[in-house]
Short mmCIF file of C-alpha atoms in Angstrom, two decimals:
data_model
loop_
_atom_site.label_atom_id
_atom_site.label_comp_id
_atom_site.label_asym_id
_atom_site.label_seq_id
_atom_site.Cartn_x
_atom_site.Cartn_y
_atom_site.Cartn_z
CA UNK M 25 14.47 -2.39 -4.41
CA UNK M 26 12.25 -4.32 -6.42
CA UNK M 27 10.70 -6.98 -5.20
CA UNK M 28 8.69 -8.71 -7.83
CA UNK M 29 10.33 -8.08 -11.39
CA UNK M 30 8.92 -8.36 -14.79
CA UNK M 31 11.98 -8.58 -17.74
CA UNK M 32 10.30 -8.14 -20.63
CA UNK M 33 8.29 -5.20 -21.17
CA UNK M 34 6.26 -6.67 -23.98
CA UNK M 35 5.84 -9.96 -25.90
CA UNK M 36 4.10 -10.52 -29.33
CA UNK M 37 2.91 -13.92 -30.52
CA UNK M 38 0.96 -14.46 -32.99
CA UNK M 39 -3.02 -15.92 -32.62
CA UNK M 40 -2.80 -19.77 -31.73
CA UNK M 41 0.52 -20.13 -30.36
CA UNK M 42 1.40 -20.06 -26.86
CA UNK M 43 2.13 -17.01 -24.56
CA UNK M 44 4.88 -17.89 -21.70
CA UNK M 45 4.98 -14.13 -19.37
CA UNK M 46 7.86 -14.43 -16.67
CA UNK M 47 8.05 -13.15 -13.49
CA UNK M 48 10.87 -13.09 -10.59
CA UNK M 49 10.70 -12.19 -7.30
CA UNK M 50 13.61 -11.51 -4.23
CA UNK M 51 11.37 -11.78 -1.11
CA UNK M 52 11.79 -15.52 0.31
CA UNK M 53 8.65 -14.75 2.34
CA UNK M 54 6.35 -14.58 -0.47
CA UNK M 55 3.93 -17.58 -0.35
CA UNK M 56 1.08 -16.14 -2.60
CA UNK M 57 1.64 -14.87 -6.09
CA UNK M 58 -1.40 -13.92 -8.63
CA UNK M 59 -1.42 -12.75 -12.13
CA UNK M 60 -3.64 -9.78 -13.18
CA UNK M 61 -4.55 -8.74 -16.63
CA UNK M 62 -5.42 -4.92 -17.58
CA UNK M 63 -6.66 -3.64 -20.49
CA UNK M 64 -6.32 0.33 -21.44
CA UNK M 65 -8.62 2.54 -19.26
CA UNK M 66 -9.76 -0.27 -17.06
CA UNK M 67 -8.45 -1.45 -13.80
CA UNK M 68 -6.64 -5.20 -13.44
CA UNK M 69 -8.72 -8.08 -13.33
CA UNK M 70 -7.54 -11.25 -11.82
CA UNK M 71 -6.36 -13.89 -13.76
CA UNK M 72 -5.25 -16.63 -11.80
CA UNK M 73 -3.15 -17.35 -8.37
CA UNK M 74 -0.86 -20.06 -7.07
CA UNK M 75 -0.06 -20.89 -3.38
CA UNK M 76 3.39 -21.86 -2.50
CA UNK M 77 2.53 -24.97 -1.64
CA UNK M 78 1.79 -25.76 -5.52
CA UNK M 79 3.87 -25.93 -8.50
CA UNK M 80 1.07 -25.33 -10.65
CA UNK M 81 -2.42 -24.49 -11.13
CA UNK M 82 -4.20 -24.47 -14.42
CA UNK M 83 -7.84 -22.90 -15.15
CA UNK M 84 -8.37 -23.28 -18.99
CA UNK M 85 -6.30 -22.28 -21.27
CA UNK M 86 -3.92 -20.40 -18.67
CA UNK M 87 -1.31 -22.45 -16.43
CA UNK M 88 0.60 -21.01 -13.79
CA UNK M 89 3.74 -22.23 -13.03
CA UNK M 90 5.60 -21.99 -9.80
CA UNK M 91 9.70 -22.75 -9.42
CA UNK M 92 10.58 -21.76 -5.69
CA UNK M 93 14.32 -22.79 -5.97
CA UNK M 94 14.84 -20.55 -8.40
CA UNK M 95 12.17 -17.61 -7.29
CA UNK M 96 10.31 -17.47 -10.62
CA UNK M 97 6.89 -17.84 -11.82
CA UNK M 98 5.61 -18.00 -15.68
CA UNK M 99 1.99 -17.50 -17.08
CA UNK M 100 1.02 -19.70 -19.75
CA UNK M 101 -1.34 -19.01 -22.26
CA UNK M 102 -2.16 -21.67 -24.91
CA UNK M 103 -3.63 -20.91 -27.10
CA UNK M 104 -3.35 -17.03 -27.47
CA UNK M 105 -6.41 -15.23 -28.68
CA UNK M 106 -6.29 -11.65 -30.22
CA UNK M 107 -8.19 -11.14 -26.85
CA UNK M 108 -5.60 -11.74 -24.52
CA UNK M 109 -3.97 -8.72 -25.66
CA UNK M 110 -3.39 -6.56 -22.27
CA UNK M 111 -0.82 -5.88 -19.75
CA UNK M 112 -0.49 -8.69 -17.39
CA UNK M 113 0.83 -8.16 -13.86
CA UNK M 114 2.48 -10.09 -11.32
CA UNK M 115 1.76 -9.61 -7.97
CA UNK M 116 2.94 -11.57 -4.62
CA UNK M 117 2.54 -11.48 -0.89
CA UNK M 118 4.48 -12.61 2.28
CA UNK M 119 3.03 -14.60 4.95
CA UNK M 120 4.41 -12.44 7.31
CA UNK M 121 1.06 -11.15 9.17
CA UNK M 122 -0.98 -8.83 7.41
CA UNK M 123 0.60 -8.48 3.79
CA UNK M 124 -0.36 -6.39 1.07
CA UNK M 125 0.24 -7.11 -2.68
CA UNK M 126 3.22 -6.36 -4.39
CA UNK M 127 3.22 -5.84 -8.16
CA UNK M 128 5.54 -5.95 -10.95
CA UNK M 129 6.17 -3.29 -13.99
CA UNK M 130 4.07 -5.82 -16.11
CA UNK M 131 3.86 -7.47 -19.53
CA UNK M 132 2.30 -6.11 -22.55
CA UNK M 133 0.94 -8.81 -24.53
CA UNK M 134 0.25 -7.99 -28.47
CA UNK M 135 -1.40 -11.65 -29.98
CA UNK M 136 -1.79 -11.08 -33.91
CA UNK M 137 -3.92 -12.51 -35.70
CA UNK Q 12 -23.69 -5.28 -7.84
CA UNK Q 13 -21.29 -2.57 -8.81
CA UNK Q 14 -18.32 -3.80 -7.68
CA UNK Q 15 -15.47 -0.84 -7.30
CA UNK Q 16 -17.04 2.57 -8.14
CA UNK Q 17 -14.36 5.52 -8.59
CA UNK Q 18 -14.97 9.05 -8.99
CA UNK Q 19 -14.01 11.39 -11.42
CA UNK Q 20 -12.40 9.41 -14.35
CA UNK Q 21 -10.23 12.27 -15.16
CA UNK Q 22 -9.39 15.39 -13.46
CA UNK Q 23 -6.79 17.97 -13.98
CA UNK Q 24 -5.31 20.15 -10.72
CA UNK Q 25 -3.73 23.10 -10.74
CA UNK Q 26 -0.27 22.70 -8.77
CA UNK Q 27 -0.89 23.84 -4.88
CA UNK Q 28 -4.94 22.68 -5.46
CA UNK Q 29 -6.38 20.10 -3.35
CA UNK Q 30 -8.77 17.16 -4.11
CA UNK Q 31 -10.41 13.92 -3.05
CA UNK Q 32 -10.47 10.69 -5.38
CA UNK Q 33 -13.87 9.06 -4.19
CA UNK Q 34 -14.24 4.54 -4.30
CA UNK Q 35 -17.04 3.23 -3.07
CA UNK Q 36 -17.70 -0.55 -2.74
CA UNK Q 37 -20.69 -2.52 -2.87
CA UNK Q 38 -19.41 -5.98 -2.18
CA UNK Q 39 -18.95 -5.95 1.57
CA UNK Q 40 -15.29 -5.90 1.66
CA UNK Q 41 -13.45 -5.28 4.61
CA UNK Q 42 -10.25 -4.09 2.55
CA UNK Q 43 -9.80 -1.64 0.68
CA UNK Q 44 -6.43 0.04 -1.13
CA UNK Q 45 -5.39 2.72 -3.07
CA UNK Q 46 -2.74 2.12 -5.77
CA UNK Q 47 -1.10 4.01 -8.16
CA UNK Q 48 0.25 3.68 -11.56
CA UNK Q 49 2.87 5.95 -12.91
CA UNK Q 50 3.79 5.30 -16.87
CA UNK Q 51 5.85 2.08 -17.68
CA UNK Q 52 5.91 1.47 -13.47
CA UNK Q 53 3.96 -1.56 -11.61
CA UNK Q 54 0.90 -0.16 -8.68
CA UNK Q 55 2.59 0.93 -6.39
CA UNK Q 56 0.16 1.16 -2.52
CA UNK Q 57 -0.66 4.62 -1.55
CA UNK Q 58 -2.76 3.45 1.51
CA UNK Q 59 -4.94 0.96 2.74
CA UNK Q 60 -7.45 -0.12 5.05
CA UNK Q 61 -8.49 -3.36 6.92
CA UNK Q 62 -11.79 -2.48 8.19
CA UNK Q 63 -13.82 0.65 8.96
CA UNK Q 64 -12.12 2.92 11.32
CA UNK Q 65 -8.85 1.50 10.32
CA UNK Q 66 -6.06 2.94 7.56
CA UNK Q 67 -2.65 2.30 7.54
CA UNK Q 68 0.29 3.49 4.85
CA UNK Q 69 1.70 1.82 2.27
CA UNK Q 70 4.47 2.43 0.09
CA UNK Q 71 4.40 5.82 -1.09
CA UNK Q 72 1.81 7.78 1.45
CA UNK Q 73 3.06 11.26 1.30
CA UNK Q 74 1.36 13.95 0.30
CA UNK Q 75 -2.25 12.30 0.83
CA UNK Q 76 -4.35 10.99 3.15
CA UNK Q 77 -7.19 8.68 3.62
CA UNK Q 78 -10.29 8.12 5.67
CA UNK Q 79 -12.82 5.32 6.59
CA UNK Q 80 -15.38 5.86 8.19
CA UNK Q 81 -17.72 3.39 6.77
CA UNK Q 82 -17.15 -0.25 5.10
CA UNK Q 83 -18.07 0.71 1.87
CA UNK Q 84 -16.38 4.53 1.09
CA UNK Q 85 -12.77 5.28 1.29
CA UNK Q 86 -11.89 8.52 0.05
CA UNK Q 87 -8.62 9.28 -1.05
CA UNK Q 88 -7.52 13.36 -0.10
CA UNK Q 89 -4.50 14.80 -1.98
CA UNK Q 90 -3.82 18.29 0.09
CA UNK Q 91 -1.55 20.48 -2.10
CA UNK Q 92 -1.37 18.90 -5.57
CA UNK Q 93 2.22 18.40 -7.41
CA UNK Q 94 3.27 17.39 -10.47
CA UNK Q 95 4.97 14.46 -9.05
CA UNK Q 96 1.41 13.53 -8.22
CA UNK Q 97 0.46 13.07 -11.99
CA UNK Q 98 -0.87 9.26 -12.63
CA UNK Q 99 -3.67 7.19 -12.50
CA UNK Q 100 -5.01 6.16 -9.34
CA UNK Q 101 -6.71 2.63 -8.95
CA UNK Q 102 -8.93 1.86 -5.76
CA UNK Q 103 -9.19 -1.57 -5.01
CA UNK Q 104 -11.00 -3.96 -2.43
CA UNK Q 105 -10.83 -7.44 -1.50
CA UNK Q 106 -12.57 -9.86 1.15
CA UNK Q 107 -9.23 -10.88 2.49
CA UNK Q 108 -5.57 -11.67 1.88
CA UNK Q 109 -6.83 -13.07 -1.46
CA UNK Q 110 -7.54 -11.37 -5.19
CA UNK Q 111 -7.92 -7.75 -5.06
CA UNK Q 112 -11.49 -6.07 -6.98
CA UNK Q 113 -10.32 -2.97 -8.77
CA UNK Q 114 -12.20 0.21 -10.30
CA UNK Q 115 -11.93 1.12 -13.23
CA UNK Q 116 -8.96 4.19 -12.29
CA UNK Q 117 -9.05 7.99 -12.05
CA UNK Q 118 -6.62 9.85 -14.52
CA UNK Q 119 -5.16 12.63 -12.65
CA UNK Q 120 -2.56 15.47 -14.22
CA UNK Q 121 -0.83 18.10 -12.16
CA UNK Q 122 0.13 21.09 -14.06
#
């Protein structure tokens, strides 16, 4: 049973436009969610997070953007730099005790220039 | 600092070998994880630990095993290798419930 869920197994867009990666979950006890970004033959590097008690949280030019209602969370990336070209994860965790992460398949982002 | 150090990069096993997938940490962290990462598939938690003395499994534990005996090691031990086992295995750490530090991975094939 997947928890956290990634629907599109790659994106392109091309240099300068913007990015939008999308990311579902199931577990109503996640309160923590966090975006990580991997390039090949590295290991993920953290992006950016959002509590549950936000909607959104911005840090340059990526915005995340929490919709609890509907158990979904987005990564935007504006505006996309041949750079940004990795797989981005999403990862979440309950606030039930001690909780460990749970990731998604992830994205793979290809920005042309 | 360092950060995440994991050792080998790459190793292949014969099936039935055994092995241990060394991460060392230099950042004080009380957590530390072991993930893995199968083609096309999110990490999925092989093991982790909240503090020296202290493991507990995760999501998909068999066939290894892990030890802590300081803050800054945690050695992950796979017994009799399978093919099943084949992936790359990411050791992570983190000062709390927050953003996970990872190495940089170990590519392991079975064959």
């Amino acid at each position: 049973d997947q928890q956290v869920k990634q629907n599109s197994p790659s994106l392109s867009v091309q240099e300068g436009r913007i990015s939008i990666l999308n990311c579902d979950y199931t577990n109503s006890m996640f309160d923590y969610f966090l975006w990580y970004k991997k390039y090949p033959a590295e290991g993920p590097t953290f992006l950016i997070s959002i509590s549950s008690i936000k909607d959104k949280n911005e840090d340059g030019r990526f915005t995340v953007f929490l919709n609890k209602s509907a158990k979904h969370l987005s990564l935007h990336i504006v505006p996309s730099q041949p750079g940004d070209s990795a797989v981005y994860f999403c990862a979440a965790r309950s606030n039930s005790g001690y909780s460990t992460l749970t990731f998604g398949k992830g994205t793979m982002l290809l920005v042309s220039p | 600092n360092a950060g995440v150090t994991q050792t080998p990069k790459f190793r292949i096993l014969k099936i039935g070998q055994s092995m241990t997938l060394q991460c060392t940490q230099d950042m004080n962290h009380n957590y530390m994880y072991w993930y893995r990462q199968d083609p096309g598939m999110g990490l999925k938690l092989i093991y982790y630990s909240v503090g020296a003395g202290i493991t507990d499994k995760g999501e998909v534990p068999n066939g290894y095993n892990v030890s802590r005996s300081t803050t800054e090691d945690f050695p992950l031990r796979l017994e009799l290798a399978a093919p099943s086992q084949t992936s790359v295995y990411f050791c992570a750490s983190s000062p709390g419930q927050g953003e996970l530090f990872f190495g940089s991975g170990t590519q392991l094939s079975v064959l």
